């Protein structure tokens, strides 16, 4: 196998329990976003634009839909025989098998996969964030600093800093302190969960972490503090673009509603860094003669016979005659039957809002109505 300068390991095994019904039947990285995309598309597309042609995707929680969606990686041009995409679930060895115990443990169990490519550097990614990033810029920074590890960071508001892993750095951006979700943060540089390691350093620290009975096998809680305590060269690379953790129903909803703005914070239509997906197998959408569509995203394969306002309609969705969809997100395959009303809601994949039903969130309390994949809502 030809030696690689850098390969990527994408952590995609999380449940994302804070997304409630949306991840009841599938893993968070494969939840739909922006109509035709899945959350994992953004990290995979970033790899393509960064010329990283070898990606290991580590799966665990309910991987059936994710595995089918990723297929052989060809949708992202990651099907090269000299690299490509590889799905890496937990596996059994001669001494038994077990689930990945944490983010660091997941990488530890795939040391042999990484060794095949003898990389100089390893990029660790999460499959559940929305952003566009050229990893080459971070890699160049990492090399120039002669770093053992580099962490991508973003400035956050001080009132939100307690929700993140926070980096304290010196004037050279070298990390002097790392605090995991501190109550009283002394910095606003938040970890984005994107790391570049020199492979020799990563392998050594993974072996040490695995042998530590007190470790929780996590990069944030264990690996980064271990490297800092060893006085390794750990640096923070500042990212100034859009980055959003859509780990809650509220953040997931608001991030997509922002796509409908005249000047959205995150631009899906930017040709410089296109987002690739594996959902281009549908015919064009159809808008009926009595339908009305205002300020919405309507994806391929959808049939709109009713009224859609300020909403995102995914692929293969049906909105019946007399139905109203407003300020809502309809995931792929959702059905809104005749004369139903869907307002301030998220409708899961292949879920059905039956005729004459009112599936509506709150106006005063800003509550978002939510129904999971393949569920039915019937008017009371």
Short mmCIF file of C-alpha atoms in Angstrom, two decimals:
data_model
loop_
_atom_site.label_atom_id
_atom_site.label_comp_id
_atom_site.label_asym_id
_atom_site.label_seq_id
_atom_site.Cartn_x
_atom_site.Cartn_y
_atom_site.Cartn_z
CA UNK A 1 0.00 0.00 0.00
CA UNK A 2 1.36 3.41 -1.00
CA UNK A 3 2.37 5.64 1.91
CA UNK A 4 -0.05 8.53 2.56
CA UNK A 5 0.84 11.91 3.96
CA UNK A 6 -2.53 12.17 5.74
CA UNK A 7 -5.59 9.94 6.09
CA UNK A 8 -8.89 10.74 7.84
CA UNK A 9 -10.75 8.79 10.51
CA UNK A 10 -14.37 9.90 10.75
CA UNK A 11 -16.24 9.10 13.97
CA UNK A 12 -19.82 8.31 12.93
CA UNK A 13 -21.03 5.90 15.58
CA UNK A 14 -22.88 8.26 17.89
CA UNK A 15 -26.58 8.04 18.69
CA UNK A 16 -27.21 11.76 19.11
CA UNK A 17 -29.84 11.14 21.78
CA UNK A 18 -30.62 14.86 22.13
CA UNK A 19 -32.21 14.72 18.67
CA UNK A 20 -34.92 12.56 20.17
CA UNK A 21 -37.19 10.81 17.68
CA UNK A 22 -34.90 11.65 14.75
CA UNK A 23 -32.25 9.21 15.99
CA UNK A 24 -34.53 6.57 17.44
CA UNK A 25 -33.97 4.33 14.43
CA UNK A 26 -30.71 5.58 12.95
CA UNK A 27 -27.39 7.22 13.80
CA UNK A 28 -27.07 10.99 14.01
CA UNK A 29 -24.57 11.41 11.13
CA UNK A 30 -27.12 10.10 8.61
CA UNK A 31 -29.98 12.38 9.72
CA UNK A 32 -31.13 14.53 6.80
CA UNK A 33 -30.14 18.20 6.63
CA UNK A 34 -30.99 20.96 4.19
CA UNK A 35 -33.37 18.83 2.15
CA UNK A 36 -31.12 16.58 0.05
CA UNK A 37 -28.13 16.17 2.35
CA UNK A 38 -27.16 14.07 5.37
CA UNK A 39 -25.11 15.51 8.22
CA UNK A 40 -22.14 13.29 7.37
CA UNK A 41 -22.01 14.74 3.83
CA UNK A 42 -20.29 17.88 5.07
CA UNK A 43 -17.25 16.18 6.59
CA UNK A 44 -16.94 13.81 3.63
CA UNK A 45 -17.17 16.67 1.13
CA UNK A 46 -14.52 18.59 3.07
CA UNK A 47 -12.20 15.59 2.71
CA UNK A 48 -12.74 15.56 -1.06
CA UNK A 49 -12.01 19.28 -1.38
CA UNK A 50 -8.91 18.84 0.80
CA UNK A 51 -7.56 16.04 -1.44
CA UNK A 52 -7.79 13.48 1.37
CA UNK A 53 -8.58 10.30 -0.53
CA UNK A 54 -8.50 7.75 2.30
CA UNK A 55 -11.25 7.88 4.92
CA UNK A 56 -12.11 5.33 7.59
CA UNK A 57 -15.71 5.73 8.81
CA UNK A 58 -16.17 4.31 12.30
CA UNK A 59 -19.75 3.16 12.89
CA UNK A 60 -21.57 1.66 15.86
CA UNK A 61 -25.10 2.81 16.78
CA UNK A 62 -27.81 1.44 14.43
CA UNK A 63 -25.63 1.61 11.31
CA UNK A 64 -27.97 0.02 8.74
CA UNK A 65 -29.15 3.26 7.07
CA UNK A 66 -25.70 4.84 7.34
CA UNK A 67 -23.98 1.85 5.73
CA UNK A 68 -26.48 1.77 2.88
CA UNK A 69 -26.12 5.51 2.30
CA UNK A 70 -22.32 5.47 2.23
CA UNK A 71 -22.19 2.40 -0.03
CA UNK A 72 -18.76 2.29 -1.71
CA UNK A 73 -18.04 6.02 -1.34
CA UNK A 74 -18.41 6.80 -5.04
CA UNK A 75 -20.86 9.66 -4.41
CA UNK A 76 -17.95 11.54 -2.80
CA UNK A 77 -15.32 10.24 -5.24
CA UNK A 78 -13.97 8.07 -2.41
CA UNK A 79 -13.87 4.74 -4.22
CA UNK A 80 -10.21 4.67 -5.22
CA UNK A 81 -8.46 1.27 -5.00
CA UNK A 82 -5.49 3.12 -3.51
CA UNK A 83 -7.43 4.40 -0.52
CA UNK A 84 -11.12 5.32 -0.71
CA UNK A 85 -13.79 5.02 1.97
CA UNK A 86 -13.82 2.12 4.43
CA UNK A 87 -16.62 1.40 6.92
CA UNK A 88 -15.10 0.28 10.23
CA UNK A 89 -17.58 -1.23 12.73
CA UNK A 90 -16.54 -2.83 16.03
CA UNK A 91 -15.22 -6.35 15.45
CA UNK A 92 -14.35 -9.54 17.28
CA UNK A 93 -10.78 -10.76 17.80
CA UNK A 94 -9.27 -13.97 19.17
CA UNK A 95 -9.86 -12.62 22.70
CA UNK A 96 -13.47 -11.58 22.07
CA UNK A 97 -15.24 -8.46 20.84
CA UNK A 98 -16.83 -5.40 22.37
CA UNK A 99 -18.32 -2.02 21.47
CA UNK A 100 -16.12 1.03 21.10
CA UNK A 101 -15.87 2.51 24.60
CA UNK A 102 -15.11 6.08 23.51
CA UNK A 103 -13.71 8.18 20.69
CA UNK A 104 -10.08 7.31 21.46
CA UNK A 105 -10.92 3.63 21.93
CA UNK A 106 -12.57 3.56 18.50
CA UNK A 107 -9.35 4.77 16.86
CA UNK A 108 -7.24 2.42 19.02
CA UNK A 109 -9.14 -0.60 17.70
CA UNK A 110 -8.37 0.49 14.14
CA UNK A 111 -4.61 0.96 14.50
CA UNK A 112 -4.05 -1.88 12.02
CA UNK A 113 -6.19 -0.10 9.42
CA UNK A 114 -4.16 3.10 9.81
CA UNK A 115 -0.86 1.21 9.70
CA UNK A 116 -1.70 -0.09 6.22
CA UNK A 117 -1.17 3.40 4.85
CA UNK A 118 1.81 4.33 7.03
CA UNK A 119 0.59 7.96 7.20
CA UNK A 120 2.69 10.82 8.49
CA UNK A 121 -0.42 12.49 9.91
CA UNK A 122 -3.92 11.36 10.89
CA UNK A 123 -6.96 13.63 10.76
CA UNK A 124 -9.72 12.81 13.28
CA UNK A 125 -13.20 14.07 12.38
CA UNK A 126 -16.71 13.99 13.75
CA UNK A 127 -19.58 13.09 11.44
CA UNK A 128 -22.16 15.32 13.08
CA UNK A 129 -21.24 18.96 12.41
CA UNK A 130 -22.28 21.40 9.67
CA UNK A 131 -19.39 23.36 8.14
CA UNK A 132 -17.12 23.78 5.12
CA UNK A 133 -13.39 23.62 5.81
CA UNK A 134 -10.21 23.08 3.83
CA UNK A 135 -8.28 20.68 6.05
CA UNK A 136 -5.11 21.45 4.07
CA UNK A 137 -4.86 24.84 5.76
CA UNK A 138 -4.97 23.18 9.17
CA UNK A 139 -2.49 20.51 8.07
CA UNK A 140 -0.05 23.15 6.81
CA UNK A 141 -0.35 25.00 10.14
CA UNK A 142 0.26 21.70 11.98
CA UNK A 143 3.41 21.00 9.93
CA UNK A 144 4.79 24.53 10.23
CA UNK A 145 4.40 24.43 14.02
CA UNK A 146 6.07 21.00 14.17
CA UNK A 147 3.10 20.00 16.29
CA UNK A 148 2.43 16.63 17.84
CA UNK A 149 -1.27 17.46 17.74
CA UNK A 150 -3.35 20.33 16.40
CA UNK A 151 -6.93 21.07 17.46
CA UNK A 152 -9.31 23.13 15.32
CA UNK A 153 -10.95 25.82 17.45
CA UNK A 154 -13.62 28.43 16.96
CA UNK A 155 -14.39 31.55 18.99
CA UNK A 156 -17.63 31.25 20.95
CA UNK A 157 -19.51 33.64 23.18
CA UNK A 158 -18.25 33.46 26.77
CA UNK A 159 -21.77 32.58 27.98
CA UNK A 160 -21.73 29.47 25.76
CA UNK A 161 -18.14 28.40 26.50
CA UNK A 162 -19.22 26.03 29.30
CA UNK A 163 -20.77 23.72 26.67
CA UNK A 164 -17.44 23.04 24.93
CA UNK A 165 -13.93 21.81 25.47
CA UNK A 166 -12.02 25.07 25.94
CA UNK A 167 -8.41 25.73 24.91
CA UNK A 168 -6.18 28.26 26.66
CA UNK A 169 -3.24 29.21 24.44
CA UNK A 170 -0.10 31.33 24.50
CA UNK A 171 0.85 33.99 21.93
CA UNK A 172 2.07 31.26 19.57
CA UNK A 173 -1.28 29.39 19.72
CA UNK A 174 0.31 26.56 21.69
CA UNK A 175 -2.20 25.02 24.08
CA UNK A 176 -1.23 25.48 27.72
CA UNK A 177 -4.48 24.28 29.26
CA UNK A 178 -7.51 22.27 28.19
CA UNK A 179 -10.78 22.33 30.14
CA UNK A 180 -13.66 20.02 29.27
CA UNK A 181 -16.95 21.98 29.63
CA UNK A 182 -15.64 24.27 32.42
CA UNK A 183 -18.03 26.04 34.78
CA UNK A 184 -15.83 29.14 34.75
CA UNK A 185 -14.04 29.23 31.37
CA UNK A 186 -10.90 31.36 31.04
CA UNK A 187 -10.94 31.32 27.24
CA UNK A 188 -13.46 31.40 24.39
CA UNK A 189 -11.55 29.09 22.04
CA UNK A 190 -13.77 26.03 21.73
CA UNK A 191 -12.65 22.70 20.31
CA UNK A 192 -14.47 21.75 17.11
CA UNK A 193 -13.73 18.04 17.59
CA UNK A 194 -11.31 18.12 14.64
CA UNK A 195 -7.77 16.93 15.37
CA UNK A 196 -4.58 16.32 13.40
CA UNK A 197 -1.96 14.08 14.98
CA UNK A 198 1.48 13.02 13.93
CA UNK A 199 0.87 9.29 13.55
CA UNK A 200 3.77 8.19 15.75
CA UNK A 201 2.46 10.42 18.55
CA UNK A 202 -1.15 9.26 18.15
CA UNK A 203 -0.25 5.59 18.16
CA UNK A 204 1.86 5.93 21.30
CA UNK A 205 -0.77 7.89 23.23
CA UNK A 206 -3.55 5.49 22.18
CA UNK A 207 -1.57 2.54 23.53
CA UNK A 208 -0.94 4.42 26.79
CA UNK A 209 -4.60 5.40 27.08
CA UNK A 210 -5.77 1.85 26.42
CA UNK A 211 -3.61 0.54 29.27
CA UNK A 212 -4.88 3.18 31.71
CA UNK A 213 -7.72 1.66 33.81
CA UNK A 214 -8.81 5.15 34.91
CA UNK A 215 -9.26 6.50 31.38
CA UNK A 216 -12.70 7.02 29.82
CA UNK A 217 -11.07 6.45 26.39
CA UNK A 218 -12.06 9.90 25.11
CA UNK A 219 -9.98 12.41 23.14
CA UNK A 220 -11.27 15.44 25.02
CA UNK A 221 -11.31 14.02 28.51
CA UNK A 222 -8.17 11.90 28.33
CA UNK A 223 -5.93 12.12 25.27
CA UNK A 224 -5.54 15.89 24.98
CA UNK A 225 -4.84 16.38 28.73
CA UNK A 226 -2.35 13.49 28.60
CA UNK A 227 -0.39 15.08 25.76
CA UNK A 228 -0.35 18.49 27.46
CA UNK A 229 0.85 16.92 30.71
CA UNK A 230 3.65 15.26 28.74
CA UNK A 231 4.62 18.71 27.41
CA UNK A 232 3.97 17.63 23.85
CA UNK A 233 3.59 20.36 21.23
CA UNK A 234 -0.20 20.77 21.12
CA UNK A 235 -1.49 23.72 19.08
CA UNK A 236 -4.84 25.33 18.36
CA UNK A 237 -5.75 26.28 14.78
CA UNK A 238 -8.36 29.03 14.63
CA UNK A 239 -11.23 28.54 12.16
CA UNK A 240 -13.15 31.67 11.15
CA UNK A 241 -15.90 30.12 9.04
CA UNK A 242 -19.36 28.79 9.84
CA UNK A 243 -19.50 25.75 12.12
CA UNK A 244 -22.58 24.40 13.86
CA UNK A 245 -23.14 21.47 16.17
CA UNK A 246 -26.71 20.44 15.37
CA UNK A 247 -26.94 18.17 18.39
CA UNK A 248 -30.28 19.43 19.72
CA UNK A 249 -33.70 19.76 18.11
CA UNK A 250 -33.53 23.55 18.53
CA UNK A 251 -30.08 23.93 16.90
CA UNK A 252 -31.00 21.46 14.15
CA UNK A 253 -34.18 23.41 13.36
CA UNK A 254 -32.67 26.90 13.56
CA UNK A 255 -29.63 25.99 11.41
CA UNK A 256 -31.95 24.87 8.63
CA UNK A 257 -34.36 27.78 8.92
CA UNK A 258 -31.34 30.06 8.49
CA UNK A 259 -30.73 28.46 5.07
CA UNK A 260 -33.88 30.25 3.87
CA UNK A 261 -32.53 33.73 4.60
CA UNK A 262 -31.59 36.03 1.70
CA UNK A 263 -28.03 35.99 3.02
CA UNK A 264 -27.72 32.78 5.07
CA UNK A 265 -24.87 32.32 7.53
CA UNK A 266 -24.12 29.03 5.77
CA UNK A 267 -24.37 28.98 1.98
CA UNK A 268 -25.33 25.63 0.45
CA UNK A 269 -25.15 27.14 -3.03
CA UNK A 270 -21.49 28.15 -2.94
CA UNK A 271 -19.72 26.61 -5.96
CA UNK A 272 -16.26 26.94 -4.40
CA UNK A 273 -16.85 24.04 -1.99
CA UNK A 274 -19.83 22.05 -3.19
CA UNK A 275 -21.42 19.61 -0.80
CA UNK A 276 -21.76 16.14 -2.33
CA UNK A 277 -24.44 13.62 -1.39
CA UNK A 278 -25.79 10.22 -2.35
CA UNK A 279 -29.37 11.39 -2.95
CA UNK A 280 -29.44 12.29 -6.63
CA UNK A 281 -31.61 9.40 -7.82
CA UNK A 282 -34.97 11.17 -7.96
CA UNK A 283 -36.81 12.86 -10.84
CA UNK A 284 -37.46 16.63 -10.75
CA UNK A 285 -39.96 17.98 -8.23
CA UNK A 286 -43.51 18.84 -9.31
CA UNK A 287 -45.52 21.90 -8.26
CA UNK A 288 -49.27 21.53 -8.93
CA UNK A 289 -51.35 24.21 -10.65
CA UNK A 290 -53.16 25.14 -7.42
CA UNK A 291 -50.06 24.95 -5.24
CA UNK A 292 -48.28 27.88 -3.61
CA UNK A 293 -44.60 27.89 -2.66
CA UNK A 294 -42.95 30.81 -0.88
CA UNK A 295 -39.35 31.17 0.34
CA UNK A 296 -38.70 27.45 0.57
CA UNK A 297 -36.27 24.74 -0.54
CA UNK A 298 -38.00 22.01 -2.54
CA UNK A 299 -35.92 18.94 -3.38
CA UNK A 300 -36.04 16.41 -6.22
CA UNK A 301 -38.80 13.83 -6.35
CA UNK A 302 -41.26 15.90 -4.30
CA UNK A 303 -44.85 16.63 -5.27
CA UNK A 304 -46.41 19.84 -3.96
CA UNK A 305 -50.17 20.23 -4.42
CA UNK A 306 -50.83 22.42 -1.36
CA UNK A 307 -49.21 25.47 0.25
CA UNK A 308 -45.59 25.53 1.40
CA UNK A 309 -44.15 28.63 3.12
CA UNK A 310 -40.76 29.21 4.76
CA UNK A 311 -40.00 25.50 4.82
CA UNK A 312 -37.50 22.87 3.73
CA UNK A 313 -38.97 19.97 1.79
CA UNK A 314 -36.67 16.98 1.36
CA UNK A 315 -36.49 14.46 -1.47
CA UNK A 316 -39.52 12.35 -2.42
CA UNK A 317 -41.93 14.29 -0.19
CA UNK A 318 -45.66 14.61 -0.87
CA UNK A 319 -47.82 17.58 0.18
CA UNK A 320 -51.50 16.99 -0.63
CA UNK A 321 -54.16 19.36 -1.93
CA UNK A 322 -55.41 21.87 0.61
CA UNK A 323 -52.50 21.12 2.97
CA UNK A 324 -50.46 23.89 4.60
CA UNK A 325 -46.77 23.51 5.52
CA UNK A 326 -45.23 26.54 7.19
CA UNK A 327 -41.92 27.13 9.02
CA UNK A 328 -41.30 23.38 8.96
CA UNK A 329 -38.80 20.75 7.86
CA UNK A 330 -40.07 17.71 5.98
CA UNK A 331 -37.46 14.96 5.82
CA UNK A 332 -37.14 12.63 2.80
CA UNK A 333 -40.21 10.57 2.00
CA UNK A 334 -42.52 12.44 4.41
CA UNK A 335 -46.20 12.67 3.50
CA UNK A 336 -48.58 15.49 4.41
CA UNK A 337 -52.06 14.42 3.35
CA UNK A 338 -54.96 16.52 2.10
CA UNK A 339 -56.04 19.49 4.22
CA UNK A 340 -53.49 18.76 6.96
CA UNK A 341 -51.64 21.62 8.65
CA UNK A 342 -47.95 21.40 9.60
CA UNK A 343 -46.60 24.50 11.31
CA UNK A 344 -43.26 24.95 13.10
CA UNK A 345 -42.55 21.23 12.96
CA UNK A 346 -40.04 18.58 11.94
CA UNK A 347 -41.52 15.57 10.18
CA UNK A 348 -39.27 12.50 10.10
CA UNK A 349 -38.43 10.35 7.08
CA UNK A 350 -41.44 8.52 5.61
CA UNK A 351 -43.61 9.84 8.45
CA UNK A 352 -47.24 10.59 7.60
CA UNK A 353 -49.38 13.50 8.75
CA UNK A 354 -52.83 12.21 7.95
CA UNK A 355 -55.61 14.17 6.26
CA UNK A 356 -57.19 17.05 8.23
CA UNK A 357 -54.63 16.69 11.04
CA UNK A 358 -53.03 19.72 12.72
CA UNK A 359 -49.40 18.98 13.61
CA UNK A 360 -48.21 22.30 15.00
CA UNK A 361 -45.55 23.62 17.36
CA UNK A 362 -46.13 26.41 19.82
CA UNK A 363 -46.07 30.11 19.01
CA UNK A 364 -45.64 31.58 22.48
CA UNK A 365 -43.24 28.97 23.86
CA UNK A 366 -41.49 28.45 20.48
CA UNK A 367 -41.86 24.70 20.90
CA UNK A 368 -41.06 22.61 17.81
CA UNK A 369 -43.41 19.74 17.01
CA UNK A 370 -41.50 16.54 16.18
CA UNK A 371 -42.46 13.18 14.73
CA UNK A 372 -39.95 10.41 14.09
CA UNK A 373 -39.22 8.29 11.02
CA UNK A 374 -42.12 6.16 9.68
CA UNK A 375 -44.51 7.35 12.38
CA UNK A 376 -48.12 8.45 11.74
CA UNK A 377 -49.92 11.44 13.21
CA UNK A 378 -53.71 11.33 13.24
CA UNK A 379 -55.98 14.24 14.07
CA UNK A 380 -57.58 13.87 17.50
#
